[in-house]
Amino acid sequence: MIDLSGKSAIVTGGASGIGRATAAVLAELGAGVVIADLDAERGEEVAKEVGGVFVRCDVSRAADCDAVVAAAVAAHGGVDVLFNNAGIIRRSTVLDIAEDDWDLVMAVNVKSILLMSRRVVPLMAAAGGGSIVNTGSGWGIKGGASAISYCASKGAVVNMTRAMAIDHGPQNIRVNCVCPGDTATGMLADEARQLGETVDSFYADAADRPLGRIGQPRDIAQTVAFLASDAAAFLSGAVIPVDGAGTA
Ligand code: NAI
């Protein structure tokens, strides 16, 4: 049912975690993948693994995003799938957040979607359509403790998704958002450490995890692959929790 043969995909934050798994799944399903990330060493590694192209990029910088899109066009002739996934978290409340941290989280998590999409949407429109998937978070829907900029940014991603779906639906561009729950990536391991927990104790807190486990990057990747594919042809503007019904 899910076949991405001949499609051109961009995955931001593709050097690690959810992005890395998604780059692999999209490639397995036949897509040509451009991996865009700050981390050149791991990004090159992923590109080699999945037979894709790596472009070093800071998604908060316009020129870098332009270069990523240009690389996808040069390598694969256009862009059919854009996975806006790169993201960072800073732990603070309104009382202790540094303004620079607020600006950084907003730039990486939200402005990046604007910078990538404004180049990709016209290409998709000219080609007759495409699929954009944004990575939100459960905390973009229900909020969470001591991550005020992150929660604000992911709330923005959720609503930006709906607005983009409305604006660009007439060009057959579908825009959806995956909202992962706790997922076993470097970001979650850093989180656990910052909260003074060991990774094991964090992962073992099963009370709020009905399926008895946290997410694995591939769980999110497979949802993204579905959204990217023609199997999801009438799915747009959706905000999809991929969290095993977890409430943590
Ligand atoms: P991760 O830390 O493993 O991967 C994030 C990737 O983004 C890294 O490769 C990093 O180098 C890259 N990146 C960071 N800043 C960048 C920038 N300015 N430009 C380009 N690349 C940059 O984290 P993970 O967990 O895979 O996160 C992916 C997305 O999933 C993020 O948007 C995150 O907020 C979201 N998410 C993760 C959850 C989790 O529990 N792991 C839960 C909910 C959402």
PDB file of C-alpha atoms and ligand atoms in Angstrom:
ATOM      1  CA  MET A   1       0.000   0.000   0.000  1.00  0.00           C
ATOM      2  CA  ILE A   2       2.807   2.397   0.855  1.00  0.00           C
ATOM      3  CA  ASP A   3       5.120   2.924  -2.072  1.00  0.00           C
ATOM      4  CA  LEU A   4       7.403   5.932  -2.329  1.00  0.00           C
ATOM      5  CA  SER A   5       9.276   4.833  -5.443  1.00  0.00           C
ATOM      6  CA  GLY A   6      10.524   7.772  -7.435  1.00  0.00           C
ATOM      7  CA  LYS A   7       9.625  10.308  -4.742  1.00  0.00           C
ATOM      8  CA  SER A   8      12.084  12.905  -3.521  1.00  0.00           C
ATOM      9  CA  ALA A   9      12.112  13.513   0.232  1.00  0.00           C
ATOM     10  CA  ILE A  10      13.836  15.946   2.585  1.00  0.00           C
ATOM     11  CA  VAL A  11      14.249  15.012   6.266  1.00  0.00           C
ATOM     12  CA  THR A  12      15.461  17.747   8.603  1.00  0.00           C
ATOM     13  CA  GLY A  13      17.107  16.574  11.794  1.00  0.00           C
ATOM     14  CA  GLY A  14      17.830  13.400   9.860  1.00  0.00           C
ATOM     15  CA  ALA A  15      21.140  12.610  11.566  1.00  0.00           C
ATOM     16  CA  SER A  16      19.575  11.261  14.730  1.00  0.00           C
ATOM     17  CA  GLY A  17      16.544   9.801  16.471  1.00  0.00           C
ATOM     18  CA  ILE A  18      13.181  10.158  14.741  1.00  0.00           C
ATOM     19  CA  GLY A  19      14.659  11.838  11.654  1.00  0.00           C
ATOM     20  CA  ARG A  20      17.258   9.132  11.195  1.00  0.00           C
ATOM     21  CA  ALA A  21      14.669   6.352  11.439  1.00  0.00           C
ATOM     22  CA  THR A  22      12.409   8.208   9.024  1.00  0.00           C
ATOM     23  CA  ALA A  23      15.191   8.685   6.481  1.00  0.00           C
ATOM     24  CA  ALA A  24      15.736   4.910   6.625  1.00  0.00           C
ATOM     25  CA  VAL A  25      12.044   3.999   6.272  1.00  0.00           C
ATOM     26  CA  LEU A  26      11.451   6.453   3.400  1.00  0.00           C
ATOM     27  CA  ALA A  27      14.495   5.067   1.588  1.00  0.00           C
ATOM     28  CA  GLU A  28      13.330   1.463   2.184  1.00  0.00           C
ATOM     29  CA  LEU A  29      10.043   2.415   0.541  1.00  0.00           C
ATOM     30  CA  GLY A  30      11.820   3.718  -2.529  1.00  0.00           C
ATOM     31  CA  ALA A  31      12.273   7.458  -1.937  1.00  0.00           C
ATOM     32  CA  GLY A  32      15.428   9.405  -2.686  1.00  0.00           C
ATOM     33  CA  VAL A  33      16.280  11.147   0.578  1.00  0.00           C
ATOM     34  CA  VAL A  34      18.148  14.333   1.445  1.00  0.00           C
ATOM     35  CA  ILE A  35      19.223  14.402   5.082  1.00  0.00           C
ATOM     36  CA  ALA A  36      19.620  17.913   6.497  1.00  0.00           C
ATOM     37  CA  ASP A  37      21.238  18.384   9.894  1.00  0.00           C
ATOM     38  CA  LEU A  38      23.738  20.389  11.921  1.00  0.00           C
ATOM     39  CA  ASP A  39      25.644  17.221  12.768  1.00  0.00           C
ATOM     40  CA  ALA A  40      27.805  16.487   9.738  1.00  0.00           C
ATOM     41  CA  GLU A  41      29.490  13.367  11.066  1.00  0.00           C
ATOM     42  CA  ARG A  42      26.311  11.494  11.879  1.00  0.00           C
ATOM     43  CA  GLY A  43      24.460  12.988   8.924  1.00  0.00           C
ATOM     44  CA  GLU A  44      27.036  11.632   6.476  1.00  0.00           C
ATOM     45  CA  GLU A  45      26.789   8.258   8.208  1.00  0.00           C
ATOM     46  CA  VAL A  46      22.996   8.160   7.750  1.00  0.00           C
ATOM     47  CA  ALA A  47      23.273   9.259   4.124  1.00  0.00           C
ATOM     48  CA  LYS A  48      25.659   6.386   3.480  1.00  0.00           C
ATOM     49  CA  GLU A  49      23.355   3.908   5.274  1.00  0.00           C
ATOM     50  CA  VAL A  50      20.242   4.885   3.347  1.00  0.00           C
ATOM     51  CA  GLY A  51      21.847   5.730  -0.002  1.00  0.00           C
ATOM     52  CA  GLY A  52      20.844   9.374   0.362  1.00  0.00           C
ATOM     53  CA  VAL A  53      22.464  12.791   0.200  1.00  0.00           C
ATOM     54  CA  PHE A  54      23.597  14.736   3.279  1.00  0.00           C
ATOM     55  CA  VAL A  55      23.517  18.526   3.467  1.00  0.00           C
ATOM     56  CA  ARG A  56      24.879  20.247   6.558  1.00  0.00           C
ATOM     57  CA  CYS A  57      22.376  22.857   7.588  1.00  0.00           C
ATOM     58  CA  ASP A  58      21.118  24.984  10.425  1.00  0.00           C
ATOM     59  CA  VAL A  59      17.363  24.972   9.846  1.00  0.00           C
ATOM     60  CA  SER A  60      17.019  28.347  11.545  1.00  0.00           C
ATOM     61  CA  ARG A  61      19.045  29.975   8.756  1.00  0.00           C
ATOM     62  CA  ALA A  62      17.375  30.895   5.503  1.00  0.00           C
ATOM     63  CA  ALA A  63      20.408  30.407   3.266  1.00  0.00           C
ATOM     64  CA  ASP A  64      21.000  26.918   4.682  1.00  0.00           C
ATOM     65  CA  CYS A  65      17.386  25.908   4.038  1.00  0.00           C
ATOM     66  CA  ASP A  66      17.589  27.229   0.492  1.00  0.00           C
ATOM     67  CA  ALA A  67      20.692  25.103  -0.057  1.00  0.00           C
ATOM     68  CA  VAL A  68      18.933  21.969   1.213  1.00  0.00           C
ATOM     69  CA  VAL A  69      16.056  22.440  -1.208  1.00  0.00           C
ATOM     70  CA  ALA A  70      18.461  23.153  -4.066  1.00  0.00           C
ATOM     71  CA  ALA A  71      20.355  19.949  -3.234  1.00  0.00           C
ATOM     72  CA  ALA A  72      17.141  17.906  -3.337  1.00  0.00           C
ATOM     73  CA  VAL A  73      16.231  19.373  -6.709  1.00  0.00           C
ATOM     74  CA  ALA A  74      19.724  18.695  -8.054  1.00  0.00           C
ATOM     75  CA  ALA A  75      19.777  15.112  -6.738  1.00  0.00           C
ATOM     76  CA  HIS A  76      16.191  14.011  -7.306  1.00  0.00           C
ATOM     77  CA  GLY A  77      14.564  16.537  -9.639  1.00  0.00           C
ATOM     78  CA  GLY A  78      12.156  18.127  -7.160  1.00  0.00           C
ATOM     79  CA  VAL A  79      10.641  17.658  -3.700  1.00  0.00           C
ATOM     80  CA  ASP A  80       7.593  15.448  -3.113  1.00  0.00           C
ATOM     81  CA  VAL A  81       7.939  14.969   0.641  1.00  0.00           C
ATOM     82  CA  LEU A  82       9.188  17.414   3.270  1.00  0.00           C
ATOM     83  CA  PHE A  83       9.599  16.186   6.844  1.00  0.00           C
ATOM     84  CA  ASN A  84      10.160  19.222   9.070  1.00  0.00           C
ATOM     85  CA  ASN A  85      11.519  17.398  12.071  1.00  0.00           C
ATOM     86  CA  ALA A  86      14.644  19.092  13.484  1.00  0.00           C
ATOM     87  CA  GLY A  87      13.934  20.332  16.983  1.00  0.00           C
ATOM     88  CA  ILE A  88      15.482  21.236  20.318  1.00  0.00           C
ATOM     89  CA  ILE A  89      14.248  21.612  23.876  1.00  0.00           C
ATOM     90  CA  ARG A  90      15.327  23.933  26.687  1.00  0.00           C
ATOM     91  CA  ARG A  91      14.080  23.395  30.235  1.00  0.00           C
ATOM     92  CA  SER A  92      12.706  26.537  31.881  1.00  0.00           C
ATOM     93  CA  THR A  93       9.565  28.340  32.997  1.00  0.00           C
ATOM     94  CA  VAL A  94       8.578  31.934  32.209  1.00  0.00           C
ATOM     95  CA  LEU A  95      10.436  32.901  35.389  1.00  0.00           C
ATOM     96  CA  ASP A  96      13.852  31.623  34.458  1.00  0.00           C
ATOM     97  CA  ILE A  97      14.065  31.379  30.690  1.00  0.00           C
ATOM     98  CA  ALA A  98      16.769  33.435  29.003  1.00  0.00           C
ATOM     99  CA  GLU A  99      15.412  35.460  26.094  1.00  0.00           C
ATOM    100  CA  ASP A 100      18.108  34.010  23.841  1.00  0.00           C
ATOM    101  CA  ASP A 101      16.918  30.508  24.628  1.00  0.00           C
ATOM    102  CA  TRP A 102      13.337  31.458  23.814  1.00  0.00           C
ATOM    103  CA  ASP A 103      14.447  32.890  20.457  1.00  0.00           C
ATOM    104  CA  LEU A 104      16.600  29.881  19.648  1.00  0.00           C
ATOM    105  CA  VAL A 105      13.867  27.330  20.358  1.00  0.00           C
ATOM    106  CA  MET A 106      11.349  29.321  18.327  1.00  0.00           C
ATOM    107  CA  ALA A 107      13.799  29.671  15.434  1.00  0.00           C
ATOM    108  CA  VAL A 108      14.776  25.994  15.299  1.00  0.00           C
ATOM    109  CA  ASN A 109      11.356  24.498  15.988  1.00  0.00           C
ATOM    110  CA  VAL A 110       9.011  26.952  14.234  1.00  0.00           C
ATOM    111  CA  LYS A 111      10.750  29.404  11.909  1.00  0.00           C
ATOM    112  CA  SER A 112      12.524  26.492  10.238  1.00  0.00           C
ATOM    113  CA  ILE A 113       9.169  25.233   8.971  1.00  0.00           C
ATOM    114  CA  LEU A 114       8.549  28.580   7.316  1.00  0.00           C
ATOM    115  CA  LEU A 115      12.067  28.695   5.819  1.00  0.00           C
ATOM    116  CA  MET A 116      11.867  25.197   4.364  1.00  0.00           C
ATOM    117  CA  SER A 117       8.236  25.299   3.280  1.00  0.00           C
ATOM    118  CA  ARG A 118       8.382  28.620   1.447  1.00  0.00           C
ATOM    119  CA  ARG A 119      10.873  27.074  -0.981  1.00  0.00           C
ATOM    120  CA  VAL A 120       9.230  23.655  -1.183  1.00  0.00           C
ATOM    121  CA  VAL A 121       5.567  24.679  -1.601  1.00  0.00           C
ATOM    122  CA  PRO A 122       6.076  26.321  -5.022  1.00  0.00           C
ATOM    123  CA  LEU A 123       7.961  23.245  -6.268  1.00  0.00           C
ATOM    124  CA  MET A 124       5.208  20.938  -5.054  1.00  0.00           C
ATOM    125  CA  ALA A 125       2.527  23.175  -6.537  1.00  0.00           C
ATOM    126  CA  ALA A 126       4.264  23.154  -9.920  1.00  0.00           C
ATOM    127  CA  ALA A 127       4.558  19.358  -9.775  1.00  0.00           C
ATOM    128  CA  GLY A 128       0.867  18.838  -8.970  1.00  0.00           C
ATOM    129  CA  GLY A 129       1.135  18.302  -5.225  1.00  0.00           C
ATOM    130  CA  GLY A 130       3.134  16.910  -2.339  1.00  0.00           C
ATOM    131  CA  SER A 131       3.155  15.989   1.329  1.00  0.00           C
ATOM    132  CA  ILE A 132       4.584  18.026   4.199  1.00  0.00           C
ATOM    133  CA  VAL A 133       4.826  16.453   7.643  1.00  0.00           C
ATOM    134  CA  ASN A 134       5.765  18.535  10.675  1.00  0.00           C
ATOM    135  CA  THR A 135       6.959  17.129  13.983  1.00  0.00           C
ATOM    136  CA  GLY A 136       4.923  18.548  16.833  1.00  0.00           C
ATOM    137  CA  SER A 137       4.796  16.929  20.257  1.00  0.00           C
ATOM    138  CA  GLY A 138       2.267  15.766  22.796  1.00  0.00           C
ATOM    139  CA  TRP A 139       3.407  18.852  24.687  1.00  0.00           C
ATOM    140  CA  GLY A 140       2.273  20.976  21.746  1.00  0.00           C
ATOM    141  CA  ILE A 141      -1.274  19.814  22.481  1.00  0.00           C
ATOM    142  CA  LYS A 142      -1.479  19.486  26.243  1.00  0.00           C
ATOM    143  CA  GLY A 143       1.575  21.391  27.510  1.00  0.00           C
ATOM    144  CA  GLY A 144       4.164  20.058  29.934  1.00  0.00           C
ATOM    145  CA  ALA A 145       6.252  21.157  32.912  1.00  0.00           C
ATOM    146  CA  SER A 146       9.290  23.423  32.758  1.00  0.00           C
ATOM    147  CA  ALA A 147       9.667  23.681  29.010  1.00  0.00           C
ATOM    148  CA  ILE A 148       7.812  26.891  28.252  1.00  0.00           C
ATOM    149  CA  SER A 149       9.531  27.742  24.970  1.00  0.00           C
ATOM    150  CA  TYR A 150       9.295  24.156  23.745  1.00  0.00           C
ATOM    151  CA  CYS A 151       5.578  23.912  24.556  1.00  0.00           C
ATOM    152  CA  ALA A 152       4.922  27.276  22.895  1.00  0.00           C
ATOM    153  CA  SER A 153       6.910  26.250  19.834  1.00  0.00           C
ATOM    154  CA  LYS A 154       5.182  22.901  19.424  1.00  0.00           C
ATOM    155  CA  GLY A 155       1.760  24.512  19.894  1.00  0.00           C
ATOM    156  CA  ALA A 156       2.752  26.804  17.038  1.00  0.00           C
ATOM    157  CA  VAL A 157       3.791  23.827  14.911  1.00  0.00           C
ATOM    158  CA  VAL A 158       0.402  22.194  15.488  1.00  0.00           C
ATOM    159  CA  ASN A 159      -1.578  25.231  14.400  1.00  0.00           C
ATOM    160  CA  MET A 160       0.827  26.166  11.621  1.00  0.00           C
ATOM    161  CA  THR A 161       0.124  22.690  10.220  1.00  0.00           C
ATOM    162  CA  ARG A 162      -3.602  23.334  10.106  1.00  0.00           C
ATOM    163  CA  ALA A 163      -3.121  26.772   8.549  1.00  0.00           C
ATOM    164  CA  MET A 164      -0.725  25.484   5.894  1.00  0.00           C
ATOM    165  CA  ALA A 165      -3.117  22.646   5.048  1.00  0.00           C
ATOM    166  CA  ILE A 166      -5.863  25.196   4.421  1.00  0.00           C
ATOM    167  CA  ASP A 167      -3.640  27.570   2.432  1.00  0.00           C
ATOM    168  CA  HIS A 168      -2.044  24.978   0.167  1.00  0.00           C
ATOM    169  CA  GLY A 169      -4.729  22.308  -0.147  1.00  0.00           C
ATOM    170  CA  PRO A 170      -5.879  23.843  -3.447  1.00  0.00           C
ATOM    171  CA  GLN A 171      -2.423  22.977  -4.870  1.00  0.00           C
ATOM    172  CA  ASN A 172      -2.894  19.367  -3.704  1.00  0.00           C
ATOM    173  CA  ILE A 173      -0.306  19.845  -0.980  1.00  0.00           C
ATOM    174  CA  ARG A 174      -1.216  17.917   2.153  1.00  0.00           C
ATOM    175  CA  VAL A 175       0.191  19.126   5.462  1.00  0.00           C
ATOM    176  CA  ASN A 176       0.030  16.991   8.598  1.00  0.00           C
ATOM    177  CA  CYS A 177       1.643  16.873  12.010  1.00  0.00           C
ATOM    178  CA  VAL A 178       2.883  13.910  14.031  1.00  0.00           C
ATOM    179  CA  CYS A 179       2.950  14.430  17.780  1.00  0.00           C
ATOM    180  CA  PRO A 180       5.255  11.862  19.345  1.00  0.00           C
ATOM    181  CA  GLY A 181       4.982  10.881  22.960  1.00  0.00           C
ATOM    182  CA  ASP A 182       8.176   9.939  24.797  1.00  0.00           C
ATOM    183  CA  THR A 183      10.390   8.335  22.182  1.00  0.00           C
ATOM    184  CA  ALA A 184      13.756   6.671  22.747  1.00  0.00           C
ATOM    185  CA  THR A 185      16.156   9.170  21.171  1.00  0.00           C
ATOM    186  CA  GLY A 186      19.120  11.281  22.251  1.00  0.00           C
ATOM    187  CA  MET A 187      16.716  14.092  23.101  1.00  0.00           C
ATOM    188  CA  LEU A 188      14.867  11.937  25.619  1.00  0.00           C
ATOM    189  CA  ALA A 189      18.111  10.663  27.140  1.00  0.00           C
ATOM    190  CA  ASP A 190      19.266  14.280  27.628  1.00  0.00           C
ATOM    191  CA  GLU A 191      15.890  15.077  29.154  1.00  0.00           C
ATOM    192  CA  ALA A 192      16.163  12.269  31.661  1.00  0.00           C
ATOM    193  CA  ARG A 193      19.649  13.399  32.656  1.00  0.00           C
ATOM    194  CA  GLN A 194      18.566  17.027  33.081  1.00  0.00           C
ATOM    195  CA  LEU A 195      15.689  15.954  35.314  1.00  0.00           C
ATOM    196  CA  GLY A 196      18.147  14.048  37.479  1.00  0.00           C
ATOM    197  CA  GLU A 197      16.778  10.675  36.459  1.00  0.00           C
ATOM    198  CA  THR A 198      18.690   7.855  34.914  1.00  0.00           C
ATOM    199  CA  VAL A 199      17.587   6.907  31.447  1.00  0.00           C
ATOM    200  CA  ASP A 200      16.485   3.543  32.823  1.00  0.00           C
ATOM    201  CA  SER A 201      14.268   5.000  35.563  1.00  0.00           C
ATOM    202  CA  PHE A 202      12.755   7.440  33.088  1.00  0.00           C
ATOM    203  CA  TYR A 203      11.981   4.679  30.637  1.00  0.00           C
ATOM    204  CA  ALA A 204      10.726   2.349  33.354  1.00  0.00           C
ATOM    205  CA  ASP A 205       8.028   4.753  34.574  1.00  0.00           C
ATOM    206  CA  ALA A 206       5.283   2.660  32.967  1.00  0.00           C
ATOM    207  CA  ALA A 207       2.225   3.919  34.863  1.00  0.00           C
ATOM    208  CA  ASP A 208       1.269   6.323  32.093  1.00  0.00           C
ATOM    209  CA  ARG A 209       2.168   4.013  29.240  1.00  0.00           C
ATOM    210  CA  PRO A 210      -0.768   1.735  28.339  1.00  0.00           C
ATOM    211  CA  LEU A 211       1.254  -0.244  25.798  1.00  0.00           C
ATOM    212  CA  GLY A 212       3.916  -0.811  28.434  1.00  0.00           C
ATOM    213  CA  ARG A 213       6.710   0.957  26.619  1.00  0.00           C
ATOM    214  CA  ILE A 214       7.843   4.285  25.258  1.00  0.00           C
ATOM    215  CA  GLY A 215       7.997   4.953  21.522  1.00  0.00           C
ATOM    216  CA  GLN A 216      10.805   3.870  19.272  1.00  0.00           C
ATOM    217  CA  PRO A 217      11.923   6.192  16.444  1.00  0.00           C
ATOM    218  CA  ARG A 218      10.605   3.697  13.902  1.00  0.00           C
ATOM    219  CA  ASP A 219       7.100   3.973  15.369  1.00  0.00           C
ATOM    220  CA  ILE A 220       7.053   7.626  14.391  1.00  0.00           C
ATOM    221  CA  ALA A 221       8.859   7.006  11.092  1.00  0.00           C
ATOM    222  CA  GLN A 222       6.208   4.562   9.886  1.00  0.00           C
ATOM    223  CA  THR A 223       3.448   7.075  10.538  1.00  0.00           C
ATOM    224  CA  VAL A 224       5.406   9.705   8.619  1.00  0.00           C
ATOM    225  CA  ALA A 225       5.864   7.285   5.707  1.00  0.00           C
ATOM    226  CA  PHE A 226       2.111   6.692   5.582  1.00  0.00           C
ATOM    227  CA  LEU A 227       1.411  10.442   5.625  1.00  0.00           C
ATOM    228  CA  ALA A 228       4.003  10.951   2.897  1.00  0.00           C
ATOM    229  CA  SER A 229       2.394   8.359   0.644  1.00  0.00           C
ATOM    230  CA  ASP A 230      -0.587   8.369  -1.683  1.00  0.00           C
ATOM    231  CA  ALA A 231      -2.284   5.995   0.787  1.00  0.00           C
ATOM    232  CA  ALA A 232      -2.983   9.167   2.804  1.00  0.00           C
ATOM    233  CA  ALA A 233      -4.338  11.070  -0.215  1.00  0.00           C
ATOM    234  CA  PHE A 234      -7.314  12.535   1.702  1.00  0.00           C
ATOM    235  CA  LEU A 235      -5.476  13.161   4.961  1.00  0.00           C
ATOM    236  CA  SER A 236      -4.535  16.789   5.487  1.00  0.00           C
ATOM    237  CA  GLY A 237      -4.534  19.212   8.401  1.00  0.00           C
ATOM    238  CA  ALA A 238      -4.396  16.279  10.811  1.00  0.00           C
ATOM    239  CA  VAL A 239      -2.570  16.378  14.115  1.00  0.00           C
ATOM    240  CA  ILE A 240      -1.754  12.786  14.987  1.00  0.00           C
ATOM    241  CA  PRO A 241      -0.505  11.711  18.398  1.00  0.00           C
ATOM    242  CA  VAL A 242       1.873   8.759  18.077  1.00  0.00           C
ATOM    243  CA  ASP A 243       2.165   7.992  21.748  1.00  0.00           C
ATOM    244  CA  GLY A 244       0.706   4.570  22.496  1.00  0.00           C
ATOM    245  CA  ALA A 245      -2.112   6.367  24.359  1.00  0.00           C
ATOM    246  CA  GLY A 246       0.511   7.510  26.853  1.00  0.00           C
ATOM    247  CA  THR A 247      -0.328  10.421  29.083  1.00  0.00           C
ATOM    248  CA  ALA A 248       3.167  11.227  30.404  1.00  0.00           C
TER     249      ALA A 248
HETATM  250  P1  NAI B   1      17.343  14.099  18.450  1.00  0.00           P
HETATM  251  O1  NAI B   1      18.030  15.074  19.322  1.00  0.00           O
HETATM  252  O2  NAI B   1      17.726  12.664  18.461  1.00  0.00           O
HETATM  253  O3  NAI B   1      17.375  14.595  16.923  1.00  0.00           O
HETATM  254  C1  NAI B   1      17.241  15.926  16.566  1.00  0.00           C
HETATM  255  C2  NAI B   1      18.142  16.212  15.388  1.00  0.00           C
HETATM  256  O4  NAI B   1      17.942  17.578  15.007  1.00  0.00           O
HETATM  257  C3  NAI B   1      19.629  16.042  15.715  1.00  0.00           C
HETATM  258  O5  NAI B   1      20.274  15.258  14.726  1.00  0.00           O
HETATM  259  C4  NAI B   1      20.151  17.477  15.710  1.00  0.00           C
HETATM  260  O6  NAI B   1      21.518  17.584  15.300  1.00  0.00           O
HETATM  261  C5  NAI B   1      19.211  18.143  14.739  1.00  0.00           C
HETATM  262  N1  NAI B   1      19.155  19.587  14.909  1.00  0.00           N
HETATM  263  C6  NAI B   1      19.040  20.287  16.075  1.00  0.00           C
HETATM  264  N2  NAI B   1      19.074  21.597  15.825  1.00  0.00           N
HETATM  265  C7  NAI B   1      19.218  21.741  14.487  1.00  0.00           C
HETATM  266  C8  NAI B   1      19.338  22.852  13.630  1.00  0.00           C
HETATM  267  N3  NAI B   1      19.327  24.107  14.093  1.00  0.00           N
HETATM  268  N4  NAI B   1      19.468  22.633  12.307  1.00  0.00           N
HETATM  269  C9  NAI B   1      19.516  21.369  11.812  1.00  0.00           C
HETATM  270  N5  NAI B   1      19.427  20.278  12.578  1.00  0.00           N
HETATM  271  C10 NAI B   1      19.288  20.466  13.902  1.00  0.00           C
HETATM  272  O7  NAI B   1      15.811  14.261  18.834  1.00  0.00           O
HETATM  273  P2  NAI B   1      14.481  13.513  18.390  1.00  0.00           P
HETATM  274  O8  NAI B   1      13.859  13.021  19.625  1.00  0.00           O
HETATM  275  O9  NAI B   1      14.684  12.602  17.260  1.00  0.00           O
HETATM  276  O10 NAI B   1      13.633  14.789  17.923  1.00  0.00           O
HETATM  277  C11 NAI B   1      13.076  14.932  16.631  1.00  0.00           C
HETATM  278  C12 NAI B   1      11.825  15.757  16.756  1.00  0.00           C
HETATM  279  O11 NAI B   1      10.871  15.055  17.546  1.00  0.00           O
HETATM  280  C13 NAI B   1      12.019  17.111  17.448  1.00  0.00           C
HETATM  281  O12 NAI B   1      11.272  18.096  16.764  1.00  0.00           O
HETATM  282  C14 NAI B   1      11.455  16.880  18.827  1.00  0.00           C
HETATM  283  O13 NAI B   1      10.988  18.052  19.419  1.00  0.00           O
HETATM  284  C15 NAI B   1      10.328  15.921  18.517  1.00  0.00           C
HETATM  285  N6  NAI B   1       9.831  15.152  19.652  1.00  0.00           N
HETATM  286  C16 NAI B   1      10.624  14.226  20.285  1.00  0.00           C
HETATM  287  C17 NAI B   1      10.124  13.505  21.360  1.00  0.00           C
HETATM  288  C18 NAI B   1      10.951  12.483  22.085  1.00  0.00           C
HETATM  289  O14 NAI B   1      10.508  11.985  23.131  1.00  0.00           O
HETATM  290  N7  NAI B   1      12.131  12.126  21.605  1.00  0.00           N
HETATM  291  C19 NAI B   1       8.749  13.696  21.849  1.00  0.00           C
HETATM  292  C20 NAI B   1       7.994  14.684  21.096  1.00  0.00           C
HETATM  293  C21 NAI B   1       8.534  15.376  20.035  1.00  0.00           C
END
